[in-house]
């Protein structure tokens, strides 16, 4: 009996430290997991204090949304590829080439809708080449898309002849410069694209297969998932979505140059990395990507408003990406 | 069989990508004719380079040089990069080893070409330059460039005219320091504006990070500045048209008709904006074709009998394009 009493009494003092440890762990997990959101809120608070009338106005909110619209689309494309555990370094140049191609088609006299569709097909084509190289020829995604980045960048110079294309039909500018209910059209397009990607990733079989492939390709294969087919189509869709971003950008700027969207690649990767800290599994996810896009947009806008030098802005953006990746690695070590 | 088919298809795709890339003007080289005469093998070899082939002015000018060089019967090889001077230095050192008779430096940054200059000196090869700086440079036997002081004066003057004076006016200055020409004229304009009593918006010059994406960068600079300072801007001075277009777009989108922008280059798209009588008030045309003509004639004189130009630094002037003459102007870029 005495033994029984001892045994029944013993777990209580041992349970308490376990629970406390679990609580501490879940609290730190929560802080790590929501660190990106805390960073976003922190940035808004800091810039709000530094420039309340400039930063916190409704006009500036619309302004920020407009400024991140194209990044949202291209980061959405990057998210699709990163969900499958790969990487696409060519999303920026693909966007540039699609936008330049659509412009060139319009300037050659093709109707605007046809030119836009052809521009999108250019993006899809680049994505399919990436997908083929990675999925079927087993070339590392970084190597394959780095090669595509270079080649597609060269093609953009050929399409534009190294100069600036302009003078597209006025109706084309509706895509990038009109407003619906006060919202800039690029914002509306970005919301629709993000919504579609979110639905595909979260609620469709193909989305779940992409996550399965990204989580563990071998297990996915053994479960009957066509890893190659899914990786191929993820890259293809990313190319198509990148192309869409490039066409919206060209319409927004009323002109197409040979490098206009190239810089979006780094920002898109940064946004996805920032967003990966928000998921339990550490995988890419669209909600997280949008938070990442928000951080980049708020940071750039806020630093411009308070008058910080662009060189310093670039340094700060880099530091935030490193911080996010570190946060992500701490989290996966604790998990 | 299936694996072999995939490999063949993959190689075909890679070859297609490679070929399309190699055929691009930004990555390849062009060889011209083979008549003429001071090289060891009877050809006059000209190794031309530019790190700015990705810019409209750089491409237009160097393409024209290659075309005119070919017409003269020279063997012209053009080496390009996207502001990668390490590649340019390596390419040019190889070209010198392979027997180039003359080097043409297109829009070089003199701070970054020491290896190729040393190699050329060792091989006793003259370097002719287009837009190679803002002052005489002994590295070049000739450098023909635009007078940056005049470009700055013209555009600051146009802005003054548009704003009705400079005293007490808020002016944003957008530059790009890695480009020596833009850096020089931006700093000159900055000083001119300050001396005339203008207030530099934001307290310092805004720096665009990348000329290729500068239209969007300038769009954000001006949009964000107007958000925070709706009444704090009267004009925007920009060192090149691409960024000036972004600044003008931001002003249009803000619904303002009392803020003016000037640029430099007189790109076709910029001239179209000037014609609209909107915020884009003026730009400056730099006639690079006439610069190419001068350099080509001087290289030809050297080819004929070894004559070098009498002056190693030649400054030419730009032409202001504004509302008065935009309709009559035919852009070359």
XYZ file of C-alpha atoms in Angstrom:
668
model
C 0.000 0.000 0.000
C 2.795 2.297 0.955
C 4.403 1.619 -2.383
C 1.171 2.300 -4.175
C 0.756 5.599 -2.380
C 4.304 6.579 -3.191
C 3.786 5.720 -6.849
C 0.498 7.565 -7.102
C 1.930 10.631 -5.385
C 5.170 10.707 -7.314
C 3.958 11.851 -10.730
C 2.495 15.090 -9.417
C 5.755 16.901 -8.647
C 7.285 15.483 -11.884
C 4.289 16.546 -13.995
C 4.551 20.147 -12.947
C 8.075 20.769 -14.363
C 7.069 18.898 -17.542
C 4.012 21.061 -17.954
C 5.989 24.186 -17.176
C 8.649 23.111 -19.644
C 5.980 22.373 -22.249
C 4.372 25.726 -21.588
C 7.712 27.490 -21.881
C 8.432 25.534 -25.066
C 5.078 26.311 -26.597
C 5.443 29.968 -25.611
C 8.875 30.220 -27.196
C 7.601 28.272 -30.197
C 4.746 30.722 -30.494
C 7.090 33.712 -30.282
C 9.393 32.185 -32.855
C 6.481 31.206 -35.059
C 4.823 34.569 -34.940
C 8.087 36.518 -34.971
C 7.474 37.605 -38.554
C 4.053 38.993 -37.689
C 5.519 40.696 -34.627
C 8.172 42.207 -36.902
C 5.485 43.489 -39.283
C 3.476 45.029 -36.451
C 6.668 46.442 -34.965
C 7.597 48.111 -38.231
C 4.123 49.622 -38.562
C 4.298 50.960 -35.000
C 7.805 52.394 -35.464
C 7.022 54.124 -38.752
C 3.652 55.218 -37.394
C 5.378 56.964 -34.507
C 8.063 58.476 -36.718
C 5.640 59.813 -39.326
C 2.041 59.527 -38.101
C 0.448 61.703 -40.748
C 2.497 60.391 -43.654
C 2.704 56.697 -42.858
C -0.603 55.900 -41.163
C -2.894 57.639 -43.646
C -5.432 55.713 -45.701
C -3.783 57.059 -48.840
C -0.469 55.550 -47.826
C -2.091 52.206 -47.072
C -3.414 52.144 -50.634
C 0.002 53.278 -51.784
C 1.726 50.381 -49.990
C -0.760 47.904 -51.438
C -0.088 49.259 -54.928
C 3.659 49.083 -54.385
C 3.604 45.441 -53.286
C 1.022 44.200 -55.798
C 3.513 42.974 -58.384
C 5.796 41.535 -55.714
C 2.779 39.649 -54.347
C 2.147 38.030 -57.726
C 5.783 37.060 -58.296
C 6.240 35.906 -54.685
C 3.108 33.789 -55.158
C 4.844 32.117 -58.095
C 7.957 31.521 -56.004
C 5.791 30.059 -53.219
C 4.365 27.424 -55.555
C 7.837 26.193 -56.466
C 9.158 26.357 -52.912
C 6.204 24.328 -51.644
C 7.584 21.445 -53.712
C 10.964 21.900 -52.050
C 12.606 23.610 -55.016
C 13.681 27.084 -55.949
C 13.151 29.276 -59.017
C 15.789 31.925 -59.601
C 14.259 32.909 -62.930
C 10.917 34.341 -61.767
C 12.153 37.932 -62.188
C 13.603 37.542 -65.667
C 10.601 35.460 -66.721
C 8.355 38.339 -65.654
C 10.543 40.753 -67.601
C 10.484 38.587 -70.729
C 6.713 38.031 -70.602
C 6.033 41.741 -70.169
C 8.458 42.688 -72.933
C 7.066 40.011 -75.251
C 3.478 41.114 -74.704
C 4.533 44.711 -75.428
C 6.399 43.693 -78.564
C 3.377 41.724 -79.779
C 1.131 44.737 -79.187
C 3.528 47.046 -80.992
C 3.592 44.620 -83.908
C -0.135 45.188 -84.264
C -1.640 42.167 -82.528
C -4.827 42.810 -80.530
C -4.171 43.484 -76.841
C -5.868 40.308 -75.508
C -3.949 38.131 -77.969
C -0.669 39.827 -77.047
C -1.366 39.326 -73.348
C -2.158 35.647 -73.878
C 1.028 35.195 -75.901
C 3.000 36.963 -73.176
C 1.524 34.595 -70.601
C 2.405 31.637 -72.813
C 5.991 32.857 -72.894
C 6.002 32.711 -69.081
C 4.380 29.292 -69.140
C 6.963 28.104 -71.655
C 9.875 29.226 -69.510
C 8.268 27.551 -66.503
C 7.813 24.316 -68.464
C 11.477 24.347 -69.510
C 12.468 24.844 -65.868
C 10.122 22.049 -64.819
C 11.480 19.701 -67.466
C 15.092 20.387 -66.523
C 14.439 19.868 -62.815
C 11.817 17.130 -62.788
C 12.808 14.944 -65.699
C 16.520 15.596 -66.104
C 17.179 15.775 -62.362
C 19.195 18.976 -62.681
C 19.423 20.903 -59.436
C 16.738 23.607 -59.421
C 19.292 26.261 -58.542
C 21.546 25.320 -61.469
C 18.658 24.891 -63.918
C 16.896 28.131 -63.061
C 20.195 30.020 -62.889
C 20.830 28.934 -66.471
C 17.302 29.910 -67.448
C 17.713 33.250 -65.684
C 20.745 34.012 -67.859
C 19.172 32.859 -71.093
C 15.816 34.481 -70.480
C 17.605 37.679 -69.480
C 19.366 37.618 -72.851
C 16.093 36.947 -74.659
C 14.582 40.016 -72.982
C 17.378 42.116 -74.491
C 16.673 40.595 -77.888
C 12.931 41.239 -77.632
C 13.410 44.867 -76.554
C 16.529 45.364 -78.681
C 18.113 46.727 -75.518
C 15.922 49.784 -75.472
C 12.573 50.770 -73.949
C 9.365 49.638 -75.638
C 6.507 52.114 -75.364
C 3.434 53.297 -77.180
C 1.250 50.260 -76.492
C -2.518 50.743 -77.057
C -4.158 52.861 -74.331
C -6.578 50.049 -73.450
C -3.627 47.960 -72.230
C -2.911 50.475 -69.474
C -6.257 49.556 -67.905
C -4.515 46.448 -66.519
C -1.971 48.407 -64.518
C -3.337 51.906 -64.065
C -7.108 51.767 -63.632
C -8.927 51.560 -60.301
C -11.854 49.522 -59.016
C -13.671 50.995 -56.029
C -10.632 53.138 -55.319
C -8.252 50.186 -55.372
C -5.509 50.166 -57.996
C -6.087 47.363 -60.518
C -2.705 45.705 -59.798
C -3.881 45.278 -56.191
C -7.110 43.646 -57.363
C -5.191 41.323 -59.682
C -2.718 40.467 -56.904
C -5.574 39.641 -54.520
C -7.220 37.372 -57.090
C -3.934 35.623 -57.917
C -3.120 35.160 -54.221
C -6.603 33.803 -53.553
C -6.372 31.293 -56.377
C -2.914 30.122 -55.291
C -4.098 29.823 -51.685
C -7.120 27.736 -52.718
C -5.016 25.524 -54.970
C -2.409 24.946 -52.262
C -4.847 24.421 -49.414
C -7.944 22.804 -50.851
C -7.022 20.896 -53.991
C -5.487 17.503 -54.483
C -2.686 18.946 -56.550
C -1.835 21.427 -53.787
C -1.660 18.665 -51.222
C 0.508 16.629 -53.559
C 2.891 19.563 -53.933
C 3.161 19.795 -50.158
C 3.712 16.031 -49.951
C 6.487 16.248 -52.552
C 8.070 19.182 -50.731
C 7.784 17.453 -47.355
C 9.403 14.210 -48.424
C 9.656 13.281 -52.068
C 10.475 9.627 -51.375
C 7.479 9.123 -49.123
C 5.295 10.922 -51.643
C 6.539 8.638 -54.407
C 5.913 5.549 -52.302
C 2.422 6.873 -51.634
C 1.713 6.898 -55.351
C 2.280 10.581 -56.033
C 3.949 11.406 -59.339
C 6.813 13.502 -58.034
C 8.147 14.428 -61.460
C 4.775 15.422 -62.855
C 3.955 17.551 -59.847
C 7.313 19.318 -59.811
C 7.013 19.949 -63.556
C 3.588 21.557 -63.254
C 4.594 23.583 -60.199
C 7.417 25.179 -62.195
C 5.132 25.635 -65.195
C 2.477 27.401 -63.114
C 5.132 29.546 -61.471
C 6.305 30.631 -64.917
C 2.764 31.524 -65.916
C 2.144 33.529 -62.735
C 5.514 35.292 -63.043
C 4.594 36.217 -66.590
C 1.365 37.704 -65.323
C 3.331 39.834 -62.855
C 5.567 41.081 -65.638
C 2.631 42.048 -67.854
C 0.964 43.954 -65.012
C 4.259 45.761 -64.344
C 4.659 46.805 -67.977
C 1.102 48.110 -68.020
C 1.703 49.961 -64.756
C 4.847 51.660 -66.097
C 3.530 52.142 -69.677
C 6.850 50.840 -70.915
C 8.943 47.694 -71.069
C 12.694 47.521 -70.654
C 15.008 44.536 -70.756
C 15.445 44.357 -67.002
C 12.303 45.925 -65.542
C 11.237 43.034 -63.258
C 14.577 41.311 -62.681
C 15.020 42.603 -59.134
C 11.776 40.987 -58.029
C 13.433 37.583 -57.803
C 15.412 38.393 -54.659
C 12.494 40.132 -53.004
C 10.180 37.216 -53.844
C 12.594 34.708 -52.330
C 12.931 36.916 -49.258
C 9.156 37.147 -48.874
C 8.729 33.369 -49.076
C 11.540 32.788 -46.570
C 9.995 35.283 -44.195
C 6.665 33.505 -44.565
C 8.143 30.061 -43.955
C 8.770 30.987 -40.321
C 5.009 31.152 -39.841
C 4.166 27.527 -40.558
C 4.584 24.627 -38.152
C 6.337 22.526 -40.746
C 8.613 25.329 -41.924
C 7.293 24.867 -45.460
C 6.431 27.681 -47.819
C 2.829 28.861 -47.478
C 0.935 31.637 -49.142
C -0.317 33.306 -45.963
C 3.234 33.560 -44.709
C 4.439 34.840 -48.054
C 1.875 37.638 -47.904
C 3.168 38.626 -44.460
C 6.694 38.569 -45.909
C 5.574 40.766 -48.791
C 3.954 43.076 -46.242
C 7.190 43.395 -44.279
C 9.191 44.237 -47.395
C 6.563 46.713 -48.599
C 6.176 48.439 -45.245
C 9.932 48.557 -44.765
C 10.604 50.149 -48.157
C 7.697 52.576 -47.909
C 8.401 53.531 -44.309
C 12.118 54.047 -44.901
C 11.339 56.221 -47.935
C 8.866 58.267 -45.922
C 11.280 58.879 -43.071
C 13.977 59.678 -45.621
C 16.446 56.829 -45.149
C 19.070 56.425 -47.859
C 18.376 53.635 -50.384
C 21.742 52.003 -49.727
C 20.825 51.708 -46.050
C 17.413 50.382 -47.054
C 19.071 47.561 -48.955
C 21.271 46.709 -45.969
C 18.257 46.638 -43.645
C 16.278 44.435 -46.021
C 19.152 41.966 -46.098
C 19.456 41.970 -42.314
C 15.752 41.241 -41.953
C 16.004 38.291 -44.347
C 18.937 36.857 -42.380
C 17.002 37.364 -39.136
C 14.000 35.550 -40.574
C 16.061 32.617 -41.786
C 17.766 32.399 -38.384
C 14.375 32.475 -36.713
C 13.252 29.682 -38.983
C 16.307 27.558 -38.190
C 15.918 28.089 -34.411
C 12.355 26.950 -34.746
C 13.175 23.808 -36.668
C 15.905 22.945 -34.133
C 13.418 23.286 -31.277
C 10.661 21.364 -33.074
C 15.554 3.922 -74.382
C 13.300 6.244 -72.406
C 16.270 7.616 -70.476
C 18.209 8.177 -73.683
C 15.250 10.002 -75.207
C 15.074 12.274 -72.163
C 18.775 13.002 -72.315
C 18.582 13.858 -76.016
C 15.522 16.061 -75.428
C 17.252 17.759 -72.510
C 20.391 18.415 -74.495
C 18.277 19.784 -77.335
C 16.467 22.113 -74.902
C 19.759 23.217 -73.365
C 21.247 23.796 -76.815
C 18.204 25.827 -77.839
C 18.447 27.937 -74.707
C 22.161 28.314 -75.141
C 21.899 29.296 -78.779
C 19.171 31.846 -78.168
C 21.220 33.273 -75.310
C 24.441 33.360 -77.292
C 22.726 35.093 -80.174
C 21.771 37.948 -77.888
C 23.458 41.240 -78.450
C 24.144 41.566 -74.760
C 26.246 38.471 -74.446
C 28.018 37.841 -77.663
C 30.551 39.482 -79.839
C 30.545 40.670 -83.402
C 33.305 40.397 -85.917
C 33.517 42.704 -88.848
C 35.277 42.690 -92.202
C 38.933 42.009 -92.773
C 40.296 44.653 -95.101
C 42.685 47.423 -94.104
C 46.007 47.148 -92.732
C 48.199 47.611 -89.723
C 47.786 44.260 -87.987
C 50.302 41.424 -88.231
C 47.947 39.440 -90.441
C 46.944 42.390 -92.591
C 43.732 43.211 -90.748
C 43.103 46.199 -88.536
C 41.684 44.749 -85.352
C 39.574 46.895 -83.074
C 38.528 45.511 -79.697
C 35.566 47.534 -78.457
C 33.982 47.135 -75.072
C 31.206 48.503 -72.942
C 29.855 47.502 -69.575
C 26.739 49.523 -70.331
C 25.299 47.573 -73.237
C 22.147 47.043 -71.190
C 21.375 50.749 -71.403
C 19.700 52.227 -74.487
C 22.474 54.787 -75.026
C 25.228 52.237 -74.590
C 23.725 49.792 -77.041
C 22.826 52.387 -79.645
C 26.282 53.941 -79.581
C 28.300 50.746 -79.645
C 26.132 49.202 -82.367
C 26.720 52.332 -84.434
C 30.462 52.105 -83.797
C 30.560 48.462 -84.904
C 28.541 49.327 -88.012
C 30.824 52.223 -88.963
C 33.945 50.225 -88.166
C 32.809 47.409 -90.444
C 32.099 49.958 -93.168
C 35.723 51.086 -92.866
C 36.876 47.496 -93.310
C 38.075 46.995 -89.742
C 37.837 43.723 -87.863
C 35.707 44.889 -84.939
C 34.965 42.692 -81.950
C 32.557 43.984 -79.343
C 32.809 42.793 -75.738
C 29.933 43.585 -73.407
C 28.793 43.042 -69.855
C 26.153 44.262 -67.506
C 28.397 46.602 -65.495
C 30.729 43.685 -64.781
C 34.198 45.191 -65.115
C 35.941 42.028 -64.010
C 34.616 40.326 -67.142
C 35.488 43.339 -69.283
C 39.064 43.454 -67.968
C 39.521 39.727 -68.630
C 37.980 39.936 -72.110
C 40.123 42.888 -73.085
C 43.331 41.333 -71.770
C 42.547 38.320 -73.990
C 41.807 40.606 -76.945
C 45.151 42.360 -76.469
C 46.930 39.006 -76.343
C 45.192 38.025 -79.571
C 46.564 41.028 -81.420
C 44.144 43.940 -81.157
C 45.504 47.091 -82.801
C 43.185 49.574 -81.068
C 40.835 49.537 -78.116
C 37.572 51.434 -78.071
C 36.214 52.013 -74.576
C 32.472 52.668 -74.639
C 31.150 54.482 -71.575
C 33.924 53.106 -69.352
C 34.282 53.769 -65.661
C 37.965 54.841 -65.574
C 38.145 53.765 -61.929
C 37.561 50.132 -62.866
C 39.673 49.455 -65.951
C 43.226 49.577 -64.612
C 44.077 45.949 -65.604
C 43.139 46.458 -69.224
C 44.809 49.879 -69.329
C 48.046 48.340 -68.018
C 47.815 45.499 -70.528
C 47.241 47.987 -73.372
C 50.174 50.123 -72.258
C 52.447 47.092 -72.127
C 51.398 46.132 -75.645
C 51.585 49.758 -76.835
C 47.957 49.770 -77.967
C 46.070 53.087 -77.898
C 42.719 53.359 -76.145
C 40.086 55.611 -77.692
C 37.113 56.346 -75.479
C 33.516 57.470 -75.705
C 32.187 59.121 -72.550
C 35.097 57.969 -70.428
C 34.936 60.528 -67.683
C 34.613 64.187 -66.900
C 38.224 65.325 -67.147
C 41.314 64.583 -69.247
C 42.679 61.109 -68.576
C 46.122 59.993 -69.717
C 44.865 56.425 -70.044
C 43.088 57.432 -73.253
C 44.622 58.876 -76.414
C 41.206 60.426 -76.932
C 38.015 60.664 -74.918
C 34.998 62.302 -76.534
C 32.218 63.034 -74.111
C 29.392 65.385 -73.341
C 29.959 68.401 -71.182
C 28.315 67.330 -67.932
C 28.352 70.895 -66.658
C 26.343 71.998 -69.683
C 23.882 69.097 -69.274
C 23.334 70.055 -65.638
C 22.978 73.763 -66.517
C 20.427 73.088 -69.241
C 18.225 70.891 -67.072
C 18.468 73.031 -63.938
C 17.637 76.036 -66.124
C 14.600 74.226 -67.544
C 13.432 73.359 -64.051
C 13.876 76.957 -62.990
C 11.779 78.087 -65.948
C 9.049 75.542 -65.169
C 8.867 76.353 -61.452
C 9.194 80.113 -61.920
C 12.525 80.368 -60.097
C 14.632 78.246 -57.764
C 14.809 80.359 -54.600
C 12.949 78.579 -51.809
C 11.663 75.795 -54.086
C 11.710 72.184 -52.897
C 13.520 70.023 -55.429
C 14.203 66.308 -55.250
C 17.434 65.175 -56.926
C 17.667 61.567 -58.120
C 21.077 60.212 -59.086
C 22.983 56.978 -59.550
C 26.564 57.213 -58.282
C 27.939 54.014 -59.841
C 27.562 55.684 -63.281
C 30.274 58.312 -63.471
C 28.459 60.557 -65.956
C 25.204 60.543 -64.031
C 27.079 60.984 -60.771
C 28.946 64.011 -62.113
C 25.965 65.831 -63.558
C 23.814 64.961 -60.540
C 26.361 66.473 -58.177
C 26.756 69.522 -60.405
C 22.966 69.982 -60.537
C 22.738 69.500 -56.782
C 25.295 72.274 -56.229
C 23.617 74.575 -58.769
C 20.228 74.098 -57.108
C 21.617 74.765 -53.640
C 23.536 77.830 -54.783
C 20.370 79.228 -56.342
C 18.538 78.873 -53.037
C 16.517 75.727 -53.753
C 15.824 73.313 -50.887
C 16.878 69.722 -51.556
C 13.835 67.569 -50.775
C 14.630 64.965 -48.149
C 17.912 66.706 -47.333
C 20.062 64.624 -49.669
C 20.214 63.202 -53.157
C 18.103 60.077 -53.713
C 20.106 57.204 -55.155
C 18.516 54.719 -57.537
C 20.020 51.281 -57.069
C 19.652 49.949 -60.592
C 19.226 51.956 -63.804
C 17.254 49.061 -65.314
C 14.567 49.238 -62.644
C 14.935 52.931 -61.910
C 11.562 53.912 -63.354
C 9.795 51.972 -60.615
C 12.299 53.100 -57.991
C 11.718 56.769 -58.831
C 7.965 56.175 -58.911
C 8.195 54.943 -55.324
C 10.566 57.722 -54.202
C 8.232 60.459 -55.369
C 4.970 58.736 -54.381
C 6.236 58.090 -50.858
C 7.677 61.580 -50.517
C 4.402 63.175 -51.581
C 2.528 60.985 -49.094
C 4.592 62.387 -46.257
C 5.038 65.909 -47.663
C 2.090 66.796 -49.913
C 3.155 70.430 -50.095
C 6.878 69.768 -49.948
C 7.787 69.311 -53.604
C 8.026 71.738 -56.518
C 10.328 69.905 -58.858
C 12.317 66.731 -59.467
C 15.715 66.814 -61.161
C 16.696 63.386 -62.475
C 19.989 62.376 -64.051
C 18.473 60.136 -66.755
C 15.122 59.710 -68.459
C 14.143 56.246 -67.259
C 13.945 57.401 -63.661
C 12.456 60.739 -64.721
C 9.551 58.832 -66.282
C 8.816 57.195 -62.926
C 8.924 60.555 -61.154
C 6.541 62.066 -63.694
C 4.162 59.118 -63.323
C 4.091 59.532 -59.542
C 3.174 63.210 -59.953
C 0.450 62.376 -62.471
C -0.959 59.682 -60.174
C -0.991 62.134 -57.278
C -3.147 64.405 -59.435
C -0.645 67.247 -59.242
C -0.027 69.710 -62.053
C 2.322 72.008 -60.178
C 5.403 69.785 -59.899
C 7.870 69.486 -62.776
C 10.478 66.915 -63.799
C 13.554 67.047 -65.993
C 15.658 64.176 -67.294
C 18.601 63.513 -69.591
C 18.774 61.264 -72.705
C 15.705 62.381 -74.692
C 14.421 58.814 -74.972
C 11.478 58.482 -77.340
C 9.110 57.644 -74.492
C 10.311 60.708 -72.565
C 9.815 63.011 -75.534
C 6.245 61.709 -75.862
C 5.681 62.711 -72.219
C 7.151 66.174 -72.788
C 4.747 66.670 -75.710
C 1.795 66.107 -73.348
C 2.569 69.328 -71.423
C 2.415 67.336 -68.191
C 4.961 67.188 -65.368
C 7.791 65.941 -67.613
C 9.115 69.326 -68.656
C 12.422 68.772 -70.446
C 15.250 66.411 -71.290
C 18.596 66.700 -73.086
C 19.506 64.990 -76.319
C 23.047 63.710 -76.515
C 23.949 63.038 -80.132
C 26.024 59.913 -79.667
C 26.143 59.277 -83.411
C 28.164 62.466 -83.927
C 30.496 61.343 -81.129
C 30.928 57.989 -82.879
C 31.740 59.825 -86.130
C 34.515 61.803 -84.437
C 36.062 58.727 -82.828
C 35.801 56.589 -85.962
C 37.536 59.252 -88.052
C 40.341 59.557 -85.506
C 40.808 55.790 -85.324
C 40.910 55.688 -89.125
C 43.616 58.371 -89.105
C 45.603 56.238 -86.671
C 45.113 53.175 -88.859
C 46.316 55.056 -91.934
C 49.569 56.453 -90.619
C 49.693 56.162 -86.854
C 48.489 59.719 -86.234
C 47.018 60.202 -82.775
C 44.491 62.938 -81.935
C 45.956 66.269 -80.896
C 43.709 66.557 -77.851
C 42.929 63.652 -75.570
C 39.755 65.153 -74.114
C 36.965 66.514 -76.295
C 33.727 67.833 -74.813
C 30.620 68.247 -76.952
C 27.312 69.851 -76.021
C 23.803 68.471 -75.655
C 20.524 69.928 -76.943
C 17.643 70.782 -74.633
C 14.369 69.128 -75.668
C 11.348 70.803 -74.102
C 7.794 71.788 -74.948
C 9.051 74.245 -77.561
C 10.855 71.765 -79.783
C 9.703 68.280 -78.731
C 7.261 68.032 -81.626
C 10.049 68.610 -84.152
C 12.539 66.278 -82.529
C 13.094 62.715 -83.771
C 14.470 60.556 -80.945
C 17.191 58.051 -81.718
C 16.535 55.906 -78.647
